[in-house]
PDB file of N, CA and C in Angstrom:
ATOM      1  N   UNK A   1       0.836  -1.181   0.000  1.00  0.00           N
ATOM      2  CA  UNK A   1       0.000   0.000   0.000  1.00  0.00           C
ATOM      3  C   UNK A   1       0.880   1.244   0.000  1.00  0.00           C
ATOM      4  N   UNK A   2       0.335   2.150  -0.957  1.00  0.00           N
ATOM      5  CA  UNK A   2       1.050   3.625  -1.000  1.00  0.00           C
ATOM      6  C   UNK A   2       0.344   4.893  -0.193  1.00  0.00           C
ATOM      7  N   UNK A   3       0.703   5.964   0.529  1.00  0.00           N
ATOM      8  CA  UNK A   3       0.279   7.034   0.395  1.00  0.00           C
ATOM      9  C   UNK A   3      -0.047   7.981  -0.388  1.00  0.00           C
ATOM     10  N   UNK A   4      -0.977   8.524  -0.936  1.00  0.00           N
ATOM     11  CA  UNK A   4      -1.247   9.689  -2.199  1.00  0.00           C
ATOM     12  C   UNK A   4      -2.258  10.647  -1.920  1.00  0.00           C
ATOM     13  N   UNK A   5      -2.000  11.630  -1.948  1.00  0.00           N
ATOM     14  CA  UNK A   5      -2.995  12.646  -1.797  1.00  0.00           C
ATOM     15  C   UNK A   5      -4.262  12.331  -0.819  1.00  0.00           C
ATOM     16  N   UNK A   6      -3.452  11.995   0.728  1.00  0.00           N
ATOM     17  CA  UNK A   6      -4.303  11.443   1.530  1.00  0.00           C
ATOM     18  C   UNK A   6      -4.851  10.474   1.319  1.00  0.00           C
ATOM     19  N   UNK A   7      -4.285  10.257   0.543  1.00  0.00           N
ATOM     20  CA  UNK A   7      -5.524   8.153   0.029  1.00  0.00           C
ATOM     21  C   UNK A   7      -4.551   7.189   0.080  1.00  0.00           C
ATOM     22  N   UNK A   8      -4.584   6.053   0.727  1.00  0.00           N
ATOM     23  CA  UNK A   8      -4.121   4.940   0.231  1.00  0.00           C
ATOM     24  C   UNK A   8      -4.183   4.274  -0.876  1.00  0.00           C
ATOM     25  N   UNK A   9      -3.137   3.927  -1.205  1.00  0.00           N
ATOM     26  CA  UNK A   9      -3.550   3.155  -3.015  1.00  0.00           C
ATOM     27  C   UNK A   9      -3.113   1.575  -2.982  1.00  0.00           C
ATOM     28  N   UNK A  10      -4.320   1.114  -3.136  1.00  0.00           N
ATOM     29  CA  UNK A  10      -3.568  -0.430  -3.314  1.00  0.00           C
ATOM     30  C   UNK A  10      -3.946  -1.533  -4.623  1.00  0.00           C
ATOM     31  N   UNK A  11      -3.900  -2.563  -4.823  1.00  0.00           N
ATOM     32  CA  UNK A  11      -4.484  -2.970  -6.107  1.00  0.00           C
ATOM     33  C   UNK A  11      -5.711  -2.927  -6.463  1.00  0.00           C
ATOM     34  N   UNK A  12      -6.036  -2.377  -7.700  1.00  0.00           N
ATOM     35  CA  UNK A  12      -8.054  -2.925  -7.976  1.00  0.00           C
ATOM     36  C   UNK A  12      -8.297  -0.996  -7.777  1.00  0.00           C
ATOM     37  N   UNK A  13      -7.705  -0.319  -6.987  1.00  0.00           N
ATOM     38  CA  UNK A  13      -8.116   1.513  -7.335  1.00  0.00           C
ATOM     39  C   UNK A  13      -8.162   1.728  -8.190  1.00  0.00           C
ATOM     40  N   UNK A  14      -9.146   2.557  -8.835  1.00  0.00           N
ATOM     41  CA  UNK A  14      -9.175   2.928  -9.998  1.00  0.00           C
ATOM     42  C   UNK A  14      -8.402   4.949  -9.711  1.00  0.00           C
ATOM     43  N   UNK A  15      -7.968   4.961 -10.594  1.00  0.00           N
ATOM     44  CA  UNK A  15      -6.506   6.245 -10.658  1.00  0.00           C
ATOM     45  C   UNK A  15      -7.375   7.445 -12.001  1.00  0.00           C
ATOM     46  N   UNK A  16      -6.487   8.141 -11.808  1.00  0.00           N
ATOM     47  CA  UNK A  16      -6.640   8.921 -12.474  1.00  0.00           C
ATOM     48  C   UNK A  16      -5.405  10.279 -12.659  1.00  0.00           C
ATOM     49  N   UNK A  17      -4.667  10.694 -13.916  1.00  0.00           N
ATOM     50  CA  UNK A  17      -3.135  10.959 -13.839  1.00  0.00           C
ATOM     51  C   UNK A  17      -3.352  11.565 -14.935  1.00  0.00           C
ATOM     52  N   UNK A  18      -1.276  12.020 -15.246  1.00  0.00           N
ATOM     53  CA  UNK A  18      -0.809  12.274 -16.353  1.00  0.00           C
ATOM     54  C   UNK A  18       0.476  11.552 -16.551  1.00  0.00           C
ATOM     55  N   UNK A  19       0.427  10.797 -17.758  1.00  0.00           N
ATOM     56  CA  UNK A  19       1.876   9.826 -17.750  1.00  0.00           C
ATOM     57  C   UNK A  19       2.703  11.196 -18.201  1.00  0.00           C
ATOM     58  N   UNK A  20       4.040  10.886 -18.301  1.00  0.00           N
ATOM     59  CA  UNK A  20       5.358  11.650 -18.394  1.00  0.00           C
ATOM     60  C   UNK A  20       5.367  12.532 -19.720  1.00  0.00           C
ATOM     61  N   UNK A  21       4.442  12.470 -20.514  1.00  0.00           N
ATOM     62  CA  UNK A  21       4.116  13.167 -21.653  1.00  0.00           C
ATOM     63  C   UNK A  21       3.021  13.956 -21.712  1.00  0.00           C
ATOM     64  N   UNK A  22       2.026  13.831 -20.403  1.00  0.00           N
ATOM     65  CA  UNK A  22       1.389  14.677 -19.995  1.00  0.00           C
ATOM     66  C   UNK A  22       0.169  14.285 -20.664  1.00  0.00           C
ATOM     67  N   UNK A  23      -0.106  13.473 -20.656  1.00  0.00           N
ATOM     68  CA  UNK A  23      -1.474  12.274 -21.549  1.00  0.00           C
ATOM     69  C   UNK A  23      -2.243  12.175 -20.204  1.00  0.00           C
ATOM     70  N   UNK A  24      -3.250  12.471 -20.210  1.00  0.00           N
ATOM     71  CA  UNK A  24      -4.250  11.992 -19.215  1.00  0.00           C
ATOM     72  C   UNK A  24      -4.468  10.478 -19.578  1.00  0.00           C
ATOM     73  N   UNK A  25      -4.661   9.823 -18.090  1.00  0.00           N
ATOM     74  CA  UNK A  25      -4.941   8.458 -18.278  1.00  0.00           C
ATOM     75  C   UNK A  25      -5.918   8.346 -16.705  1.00  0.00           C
ATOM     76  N   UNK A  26      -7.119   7.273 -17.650  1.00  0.00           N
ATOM     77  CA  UNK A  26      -7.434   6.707 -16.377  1.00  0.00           C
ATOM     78  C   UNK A  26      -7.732   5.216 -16.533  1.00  0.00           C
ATOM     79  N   UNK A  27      -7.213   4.497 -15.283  1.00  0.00           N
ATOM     80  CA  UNK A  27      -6.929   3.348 -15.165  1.00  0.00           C
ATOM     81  C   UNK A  27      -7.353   3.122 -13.741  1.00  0.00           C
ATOM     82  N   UNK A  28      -6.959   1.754 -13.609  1.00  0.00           N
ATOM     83  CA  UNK A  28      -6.600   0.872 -12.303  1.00  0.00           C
ATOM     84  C   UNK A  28      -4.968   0.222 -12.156  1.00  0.00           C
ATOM     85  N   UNK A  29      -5.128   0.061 -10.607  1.00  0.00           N
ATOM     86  CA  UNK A  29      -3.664  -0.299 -10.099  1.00  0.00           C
ATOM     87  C   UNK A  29      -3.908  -1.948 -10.169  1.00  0.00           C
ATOM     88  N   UNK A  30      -2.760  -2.434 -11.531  1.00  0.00           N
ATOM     89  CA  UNK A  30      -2.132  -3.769 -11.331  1.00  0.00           C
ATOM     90  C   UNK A  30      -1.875  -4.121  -9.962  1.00  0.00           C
ATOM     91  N   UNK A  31      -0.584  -3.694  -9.829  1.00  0.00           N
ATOM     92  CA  UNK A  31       0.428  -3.868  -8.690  1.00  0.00           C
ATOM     93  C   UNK A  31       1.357  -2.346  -8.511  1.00  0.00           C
ATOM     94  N   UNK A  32       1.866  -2.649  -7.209  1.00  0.00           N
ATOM     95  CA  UNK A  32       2.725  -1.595  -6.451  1.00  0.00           C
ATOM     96  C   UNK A  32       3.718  -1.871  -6.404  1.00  0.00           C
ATOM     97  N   UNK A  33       4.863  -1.332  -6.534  1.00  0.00           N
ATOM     98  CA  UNK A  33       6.092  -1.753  -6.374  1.00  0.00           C
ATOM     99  C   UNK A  33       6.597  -0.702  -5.951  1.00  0.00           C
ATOM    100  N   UNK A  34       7.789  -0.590  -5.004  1.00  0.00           N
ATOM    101  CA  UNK A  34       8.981   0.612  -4.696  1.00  0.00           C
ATOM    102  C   UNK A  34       8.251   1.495  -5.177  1.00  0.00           C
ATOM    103  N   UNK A  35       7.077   2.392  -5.019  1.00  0.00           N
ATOM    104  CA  UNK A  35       7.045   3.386  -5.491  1.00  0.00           C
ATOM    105  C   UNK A  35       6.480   3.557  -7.094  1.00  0.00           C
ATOM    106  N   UNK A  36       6.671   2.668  -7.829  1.00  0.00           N
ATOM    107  CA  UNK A  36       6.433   2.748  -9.099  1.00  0.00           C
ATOM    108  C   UNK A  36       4.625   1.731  -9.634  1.00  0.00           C
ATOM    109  N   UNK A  37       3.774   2.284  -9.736  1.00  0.00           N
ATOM    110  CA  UNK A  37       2.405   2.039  -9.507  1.00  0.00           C
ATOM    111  C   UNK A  37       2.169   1.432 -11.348  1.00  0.00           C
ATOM    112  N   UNK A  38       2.160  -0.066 -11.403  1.00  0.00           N
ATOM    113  CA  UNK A  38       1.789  -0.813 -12.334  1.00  0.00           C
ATOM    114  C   UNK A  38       0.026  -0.114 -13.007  1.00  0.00           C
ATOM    115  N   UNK A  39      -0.373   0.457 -13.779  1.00  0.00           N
ATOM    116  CA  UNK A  39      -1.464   0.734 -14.568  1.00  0.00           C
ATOM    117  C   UNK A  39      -2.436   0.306 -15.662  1.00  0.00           C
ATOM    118  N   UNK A  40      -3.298  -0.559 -15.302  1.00  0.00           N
ATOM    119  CA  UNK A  40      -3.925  -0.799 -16.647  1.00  0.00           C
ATOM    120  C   UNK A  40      -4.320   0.611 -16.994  1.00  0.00           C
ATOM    121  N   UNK A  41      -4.575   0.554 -18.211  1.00  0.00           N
ATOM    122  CA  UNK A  41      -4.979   2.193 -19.073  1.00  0.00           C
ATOM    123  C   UNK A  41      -6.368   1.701 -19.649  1.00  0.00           C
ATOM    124  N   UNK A  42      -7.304   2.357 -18.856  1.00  0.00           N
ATOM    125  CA  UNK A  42      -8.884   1.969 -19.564  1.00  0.00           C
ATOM    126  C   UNK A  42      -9.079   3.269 -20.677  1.00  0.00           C
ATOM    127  N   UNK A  43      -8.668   4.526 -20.358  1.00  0.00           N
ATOM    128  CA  UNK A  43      -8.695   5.433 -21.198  1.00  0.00           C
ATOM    129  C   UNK A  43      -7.783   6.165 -20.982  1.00  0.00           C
ATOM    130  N   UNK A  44      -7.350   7.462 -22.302  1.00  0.00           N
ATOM    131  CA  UNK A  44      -6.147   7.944 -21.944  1.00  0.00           C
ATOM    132  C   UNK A  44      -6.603   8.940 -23.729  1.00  0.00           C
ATOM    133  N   UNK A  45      -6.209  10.626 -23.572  1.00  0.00           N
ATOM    134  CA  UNK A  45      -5.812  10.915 -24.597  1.00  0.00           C
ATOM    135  C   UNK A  45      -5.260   9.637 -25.481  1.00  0.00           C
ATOM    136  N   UNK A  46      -3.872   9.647 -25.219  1.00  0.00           N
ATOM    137  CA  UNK A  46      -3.063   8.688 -25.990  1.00  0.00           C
ATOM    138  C   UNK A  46      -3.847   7.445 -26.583  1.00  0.00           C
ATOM    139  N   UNK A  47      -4.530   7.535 -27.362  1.00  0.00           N
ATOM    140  CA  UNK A  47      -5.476   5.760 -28.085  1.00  0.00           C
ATOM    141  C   UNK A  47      -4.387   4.699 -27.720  1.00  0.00           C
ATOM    142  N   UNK A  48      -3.184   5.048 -28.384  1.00  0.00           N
ATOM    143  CA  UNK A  48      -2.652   3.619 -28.636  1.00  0.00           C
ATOM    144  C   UNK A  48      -2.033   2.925 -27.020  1.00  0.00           C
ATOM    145  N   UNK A  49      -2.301   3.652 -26.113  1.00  0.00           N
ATOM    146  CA  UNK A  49      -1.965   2.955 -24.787  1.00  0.00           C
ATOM    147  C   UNK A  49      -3.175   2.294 -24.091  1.00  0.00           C
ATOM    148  N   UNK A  50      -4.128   2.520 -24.340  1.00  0.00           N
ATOM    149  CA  UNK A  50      -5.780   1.990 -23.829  1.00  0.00           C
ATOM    150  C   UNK A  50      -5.555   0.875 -24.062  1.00  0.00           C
ATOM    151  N   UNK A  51      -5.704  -0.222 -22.915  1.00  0.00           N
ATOM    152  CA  UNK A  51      -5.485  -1.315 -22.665  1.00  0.00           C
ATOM    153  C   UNK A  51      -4.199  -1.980 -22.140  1.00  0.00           C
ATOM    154  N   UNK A  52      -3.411  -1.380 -22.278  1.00  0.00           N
ATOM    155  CA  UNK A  52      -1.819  -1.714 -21.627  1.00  0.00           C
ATOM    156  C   UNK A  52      -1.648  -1.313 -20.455  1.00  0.00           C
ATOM    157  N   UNK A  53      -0.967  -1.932 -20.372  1.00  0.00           N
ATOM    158  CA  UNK A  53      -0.435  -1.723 -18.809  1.00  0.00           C
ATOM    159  C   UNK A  53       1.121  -0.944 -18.365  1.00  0.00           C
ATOM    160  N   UNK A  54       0.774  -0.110 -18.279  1.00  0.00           N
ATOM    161  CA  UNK A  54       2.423   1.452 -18.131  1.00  0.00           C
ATOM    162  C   UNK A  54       2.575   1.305 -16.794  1.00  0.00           C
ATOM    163  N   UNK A  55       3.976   1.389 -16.470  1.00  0.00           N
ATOM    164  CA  UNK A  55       4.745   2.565 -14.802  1.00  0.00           C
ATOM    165  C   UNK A  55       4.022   3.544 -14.798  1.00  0.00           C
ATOM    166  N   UNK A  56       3.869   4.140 -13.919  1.00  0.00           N
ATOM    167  CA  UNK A  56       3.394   5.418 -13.218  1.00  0.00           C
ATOM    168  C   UNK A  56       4.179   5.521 -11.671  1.00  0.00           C
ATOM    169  N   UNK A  57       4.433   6.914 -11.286  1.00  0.00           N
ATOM    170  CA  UNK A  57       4.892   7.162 -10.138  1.00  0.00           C
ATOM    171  C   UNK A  57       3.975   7.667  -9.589  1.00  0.00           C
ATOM    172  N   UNK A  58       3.549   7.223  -7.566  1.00  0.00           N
ATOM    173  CA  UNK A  58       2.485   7.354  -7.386  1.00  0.00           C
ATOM    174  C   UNK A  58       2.342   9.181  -7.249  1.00  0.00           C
ATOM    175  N   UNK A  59       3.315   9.948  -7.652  1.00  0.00           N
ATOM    176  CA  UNK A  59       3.000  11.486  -7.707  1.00  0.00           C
ATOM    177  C   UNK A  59       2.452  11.431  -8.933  1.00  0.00           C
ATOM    178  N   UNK A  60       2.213  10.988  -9.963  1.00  0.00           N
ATOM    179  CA  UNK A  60       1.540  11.169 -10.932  1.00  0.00           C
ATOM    180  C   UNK A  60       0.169  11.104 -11.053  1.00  0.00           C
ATOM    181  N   UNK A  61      -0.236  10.111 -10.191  1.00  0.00           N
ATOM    182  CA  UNK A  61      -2.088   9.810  -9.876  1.00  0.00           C
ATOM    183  C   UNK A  61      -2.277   9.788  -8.540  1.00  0.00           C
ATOM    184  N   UNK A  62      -3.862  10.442  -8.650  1.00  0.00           N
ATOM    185  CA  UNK A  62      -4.933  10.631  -7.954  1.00  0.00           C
ATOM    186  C   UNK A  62      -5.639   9.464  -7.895  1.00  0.00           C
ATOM    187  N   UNK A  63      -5.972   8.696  -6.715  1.00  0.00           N
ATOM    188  CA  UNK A  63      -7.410   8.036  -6.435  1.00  0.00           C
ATOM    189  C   UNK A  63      -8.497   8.615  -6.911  1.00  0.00           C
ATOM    190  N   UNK A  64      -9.194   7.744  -7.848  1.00  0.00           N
ATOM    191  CA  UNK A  64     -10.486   7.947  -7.613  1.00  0.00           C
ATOM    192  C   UNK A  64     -11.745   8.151  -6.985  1.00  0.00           C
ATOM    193  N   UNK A  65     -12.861   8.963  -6.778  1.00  0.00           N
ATOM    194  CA  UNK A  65     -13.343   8.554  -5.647  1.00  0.00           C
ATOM    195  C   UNK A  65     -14.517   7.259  -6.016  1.00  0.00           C
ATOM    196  N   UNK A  66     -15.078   6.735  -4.763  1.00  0.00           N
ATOM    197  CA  UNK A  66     -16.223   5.622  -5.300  1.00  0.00           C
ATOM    198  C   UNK A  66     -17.047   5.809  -6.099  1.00  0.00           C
ATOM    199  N   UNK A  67     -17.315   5.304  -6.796  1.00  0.00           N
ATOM    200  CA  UNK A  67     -18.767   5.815  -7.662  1.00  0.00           C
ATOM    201  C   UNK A  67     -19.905   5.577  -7.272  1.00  0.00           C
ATOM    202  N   UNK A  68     -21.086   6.544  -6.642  1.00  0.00           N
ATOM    203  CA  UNK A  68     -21.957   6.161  -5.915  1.00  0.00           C
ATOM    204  C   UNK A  68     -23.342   5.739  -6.892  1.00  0.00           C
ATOM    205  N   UNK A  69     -23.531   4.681  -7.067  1.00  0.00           N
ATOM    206  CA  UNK A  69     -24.247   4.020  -8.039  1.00  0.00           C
ATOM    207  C   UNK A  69     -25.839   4.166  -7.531  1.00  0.00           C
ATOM    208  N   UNK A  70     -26.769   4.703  -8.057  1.00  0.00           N
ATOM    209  CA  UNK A  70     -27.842   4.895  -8.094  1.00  0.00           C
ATOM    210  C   UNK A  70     -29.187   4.719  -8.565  1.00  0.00           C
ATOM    211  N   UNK A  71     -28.869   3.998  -9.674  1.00  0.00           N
ATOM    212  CA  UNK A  71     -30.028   2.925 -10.396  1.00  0.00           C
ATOM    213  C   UNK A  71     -29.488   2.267 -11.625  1.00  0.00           C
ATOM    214  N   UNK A  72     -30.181   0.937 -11.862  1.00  0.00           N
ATOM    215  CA  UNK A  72     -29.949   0.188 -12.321  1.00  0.00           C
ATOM    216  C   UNK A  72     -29.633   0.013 -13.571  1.00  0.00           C
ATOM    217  N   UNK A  73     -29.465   0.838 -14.387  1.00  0.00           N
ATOM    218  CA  UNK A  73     -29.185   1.421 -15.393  1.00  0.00           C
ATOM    219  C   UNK A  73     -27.259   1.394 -15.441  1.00  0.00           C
ATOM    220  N   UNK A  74     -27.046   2.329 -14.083  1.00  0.00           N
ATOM    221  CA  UNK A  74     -25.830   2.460 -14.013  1.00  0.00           C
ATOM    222  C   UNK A  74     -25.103   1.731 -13.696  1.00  0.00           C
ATOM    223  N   UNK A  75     -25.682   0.562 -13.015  1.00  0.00           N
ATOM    224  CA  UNK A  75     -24.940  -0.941 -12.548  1.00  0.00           C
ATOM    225  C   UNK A  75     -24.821  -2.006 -13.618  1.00  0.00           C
ATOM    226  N   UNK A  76     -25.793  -2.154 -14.611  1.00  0.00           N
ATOM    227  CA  UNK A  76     -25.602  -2.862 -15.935  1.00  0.00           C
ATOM    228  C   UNK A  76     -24.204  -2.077 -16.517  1.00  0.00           C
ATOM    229  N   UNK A  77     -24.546  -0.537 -16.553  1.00  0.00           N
ATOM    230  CA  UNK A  77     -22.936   0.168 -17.076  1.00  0.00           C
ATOM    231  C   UNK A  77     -21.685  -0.830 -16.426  1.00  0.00           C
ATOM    232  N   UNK A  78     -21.689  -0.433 -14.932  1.00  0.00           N
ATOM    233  CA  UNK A  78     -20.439  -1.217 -14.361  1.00  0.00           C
ATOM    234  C   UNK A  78     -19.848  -2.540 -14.559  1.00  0.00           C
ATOM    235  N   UNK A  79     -21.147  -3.390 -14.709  1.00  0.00           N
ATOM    236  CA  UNK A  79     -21.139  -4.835 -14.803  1.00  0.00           C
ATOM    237  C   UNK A  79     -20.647  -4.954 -15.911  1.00  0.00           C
ATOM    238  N   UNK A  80     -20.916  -4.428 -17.688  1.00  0.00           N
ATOM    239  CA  UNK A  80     -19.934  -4.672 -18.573  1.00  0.00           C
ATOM    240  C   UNK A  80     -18.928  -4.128 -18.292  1.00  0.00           C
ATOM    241  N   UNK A  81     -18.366  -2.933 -17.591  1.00  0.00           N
ATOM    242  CA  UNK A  81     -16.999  -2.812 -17.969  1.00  0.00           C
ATOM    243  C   UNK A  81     -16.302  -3.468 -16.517  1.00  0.00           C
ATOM    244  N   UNK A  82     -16.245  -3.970 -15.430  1.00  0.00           N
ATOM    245  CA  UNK A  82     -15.507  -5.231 -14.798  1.00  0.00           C
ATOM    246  C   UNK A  82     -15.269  -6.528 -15.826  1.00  0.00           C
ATOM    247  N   UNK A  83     -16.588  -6.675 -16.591  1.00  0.00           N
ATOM    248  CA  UNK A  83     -16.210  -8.123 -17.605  1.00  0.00           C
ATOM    249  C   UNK A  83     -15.001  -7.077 -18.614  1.00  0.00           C
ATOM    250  N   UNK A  84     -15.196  -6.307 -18.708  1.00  0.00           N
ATOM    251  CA  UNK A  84     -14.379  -5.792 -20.028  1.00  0.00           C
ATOM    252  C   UNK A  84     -12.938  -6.043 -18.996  1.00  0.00           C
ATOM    253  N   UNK A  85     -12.969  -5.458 -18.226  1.00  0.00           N
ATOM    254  CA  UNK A  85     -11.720  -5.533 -17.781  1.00  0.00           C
ATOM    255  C   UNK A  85     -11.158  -6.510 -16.685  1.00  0.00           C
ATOM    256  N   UNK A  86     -12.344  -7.960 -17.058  1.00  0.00           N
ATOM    257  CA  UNK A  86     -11.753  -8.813 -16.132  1.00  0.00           C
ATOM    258  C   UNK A  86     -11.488  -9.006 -14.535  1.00  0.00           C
ATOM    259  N   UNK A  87     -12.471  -7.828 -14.069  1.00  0.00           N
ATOM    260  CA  UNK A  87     -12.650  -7.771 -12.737  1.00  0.00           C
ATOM    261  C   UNK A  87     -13.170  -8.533 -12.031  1.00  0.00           C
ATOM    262  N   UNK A  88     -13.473  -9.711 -11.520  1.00  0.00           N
ATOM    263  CA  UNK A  88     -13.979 -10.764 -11.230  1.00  0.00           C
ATOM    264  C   UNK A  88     -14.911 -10.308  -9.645  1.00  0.00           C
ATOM    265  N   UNK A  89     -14.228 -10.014  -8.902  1.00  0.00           N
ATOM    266  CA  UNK A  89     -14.396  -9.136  -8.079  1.00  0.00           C
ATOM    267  C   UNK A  89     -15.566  -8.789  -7.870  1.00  0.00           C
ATOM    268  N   UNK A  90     -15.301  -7.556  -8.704  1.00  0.00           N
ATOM    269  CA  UNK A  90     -16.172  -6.031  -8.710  1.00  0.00           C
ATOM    270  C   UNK A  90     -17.322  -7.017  -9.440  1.00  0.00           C
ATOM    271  N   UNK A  91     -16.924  -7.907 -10.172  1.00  0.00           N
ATOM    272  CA  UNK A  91     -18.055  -8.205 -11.102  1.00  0.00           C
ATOM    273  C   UNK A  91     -19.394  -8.508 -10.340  1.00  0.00           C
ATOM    274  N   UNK A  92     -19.116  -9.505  -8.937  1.00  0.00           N
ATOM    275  CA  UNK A  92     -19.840 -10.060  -8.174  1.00  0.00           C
ATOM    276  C   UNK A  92     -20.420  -9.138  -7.071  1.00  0.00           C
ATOM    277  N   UNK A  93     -19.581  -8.211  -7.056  1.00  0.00           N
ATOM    278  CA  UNK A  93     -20.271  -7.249  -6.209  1.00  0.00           C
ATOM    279  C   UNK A  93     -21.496  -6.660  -6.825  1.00  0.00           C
ATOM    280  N   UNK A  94     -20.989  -5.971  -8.103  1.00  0.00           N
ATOM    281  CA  UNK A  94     -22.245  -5.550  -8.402  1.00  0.00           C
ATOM    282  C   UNK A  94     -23.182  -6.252  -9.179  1.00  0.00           C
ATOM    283  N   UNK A  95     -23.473  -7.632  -9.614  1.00  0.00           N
ATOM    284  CA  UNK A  95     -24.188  -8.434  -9.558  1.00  0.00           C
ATOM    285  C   UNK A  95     -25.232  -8.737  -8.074  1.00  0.00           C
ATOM    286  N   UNK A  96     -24.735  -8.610  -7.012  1.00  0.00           N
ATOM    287  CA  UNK A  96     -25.348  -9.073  -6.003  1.00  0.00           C
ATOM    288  C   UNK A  96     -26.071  -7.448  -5.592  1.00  0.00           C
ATOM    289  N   UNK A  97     -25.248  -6.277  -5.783  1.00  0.00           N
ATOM    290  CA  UNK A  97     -26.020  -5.031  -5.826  1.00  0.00           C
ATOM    291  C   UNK A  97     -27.434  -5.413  -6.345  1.00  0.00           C
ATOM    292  N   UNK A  98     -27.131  -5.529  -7.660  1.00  0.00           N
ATOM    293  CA  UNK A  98     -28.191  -5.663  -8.678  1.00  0.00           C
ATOM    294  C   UNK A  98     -29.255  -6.652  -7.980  1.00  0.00           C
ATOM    295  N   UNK A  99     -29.047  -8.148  -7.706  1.00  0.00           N
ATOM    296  CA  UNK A  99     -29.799  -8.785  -7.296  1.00  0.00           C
ATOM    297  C   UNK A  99     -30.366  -8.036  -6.008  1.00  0.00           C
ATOM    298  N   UNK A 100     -30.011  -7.295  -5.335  1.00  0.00           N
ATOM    299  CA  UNK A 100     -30.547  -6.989  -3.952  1.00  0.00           C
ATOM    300  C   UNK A 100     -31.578  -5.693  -4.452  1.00  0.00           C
ATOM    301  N   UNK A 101     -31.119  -5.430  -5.359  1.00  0.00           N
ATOM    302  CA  UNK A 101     -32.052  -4.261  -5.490  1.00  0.00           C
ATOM    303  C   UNK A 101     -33.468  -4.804  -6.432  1.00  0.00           C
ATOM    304  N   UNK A 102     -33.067  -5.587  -7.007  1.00  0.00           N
ATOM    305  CA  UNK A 102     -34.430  -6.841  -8.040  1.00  0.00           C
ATOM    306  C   UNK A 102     -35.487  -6.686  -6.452  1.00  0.00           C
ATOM    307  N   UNK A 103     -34.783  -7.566  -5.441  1.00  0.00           N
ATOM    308  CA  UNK A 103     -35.174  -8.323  -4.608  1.00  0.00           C
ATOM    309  C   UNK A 103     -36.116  -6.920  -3.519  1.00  0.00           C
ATOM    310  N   UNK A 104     -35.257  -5.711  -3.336  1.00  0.00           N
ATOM    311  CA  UNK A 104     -36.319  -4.963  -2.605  1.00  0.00           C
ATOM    312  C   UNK A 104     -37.583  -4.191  -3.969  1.00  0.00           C
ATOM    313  N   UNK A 105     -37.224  -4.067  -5.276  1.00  0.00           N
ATOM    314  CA  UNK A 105     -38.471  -4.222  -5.964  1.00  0.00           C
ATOM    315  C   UNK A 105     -39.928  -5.096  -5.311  1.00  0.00           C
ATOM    316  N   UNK A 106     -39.211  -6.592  -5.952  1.00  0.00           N
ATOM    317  CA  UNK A 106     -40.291  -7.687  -5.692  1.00  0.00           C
ATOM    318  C   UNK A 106     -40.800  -7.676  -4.213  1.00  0.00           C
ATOM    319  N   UNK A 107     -39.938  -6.817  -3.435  1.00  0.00           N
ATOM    320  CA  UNK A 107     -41.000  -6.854  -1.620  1.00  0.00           C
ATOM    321  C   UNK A 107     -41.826  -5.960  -1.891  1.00  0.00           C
ATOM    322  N   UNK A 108     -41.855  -4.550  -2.611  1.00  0.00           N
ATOM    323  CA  UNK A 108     -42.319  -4.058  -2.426  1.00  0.00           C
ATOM    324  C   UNK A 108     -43.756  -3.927  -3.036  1.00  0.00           C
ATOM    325  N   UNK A 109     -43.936  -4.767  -4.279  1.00  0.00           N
ATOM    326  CA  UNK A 109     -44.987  -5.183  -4.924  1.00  0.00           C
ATOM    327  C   UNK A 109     -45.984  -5.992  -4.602  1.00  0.00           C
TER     328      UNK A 109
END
């Protein structure tokens, strides 16, 4: 785990930066190392880096904050992009969001 702009950063954060050419990128943290913060690149000015995985120094990115998800609309959003990006995780989380929120529907009917 790193310190950054009052946030801890550890794997699975989603970031938000400028690589060394001054390209906005936003991603998630691979891995941490000495200081040097492994990046998948979900988007980025730069096209041809979207999807790779770059160094970053953790002075370069910002934590994201949570995304406070609010209807179901926006959780189908999330749910493809964890499959897009292989989040297995996140995937199940917000699957079970989703199911819990089906589930206070059907009580309330």
């Amino acid at each position: 785990m790193m310190s950054n702009n009052n946030a801890i950063l550890k794997a699975g954060d989603w970031i938000k930066g400028k690589s060394r050419e001054g390209e906005l990128i936003i991603g998630y943290i691979e891995t941490l190392e000495e200081g040097i913060i492994k990046t998948k690149v979900i988007s980025s000015d730069n096209k041809t880096i979207e999807g790779r995985i770059i160094p970053m120094l953790s002075k370069q990115v910002k934590k994201m904050p949570a995304a406070k998800v609010a209807n179901k609309e926006q959780i189908h959003f999330l749910i493809d992009l964890a499959l897009s990006t292989g989040d297995e995780e996140w995937f199940f989380e917000l699957t079970s969001k989703l199911n819990s929120m089906r589930e206070l529907v059907k009580d309330i009917k």
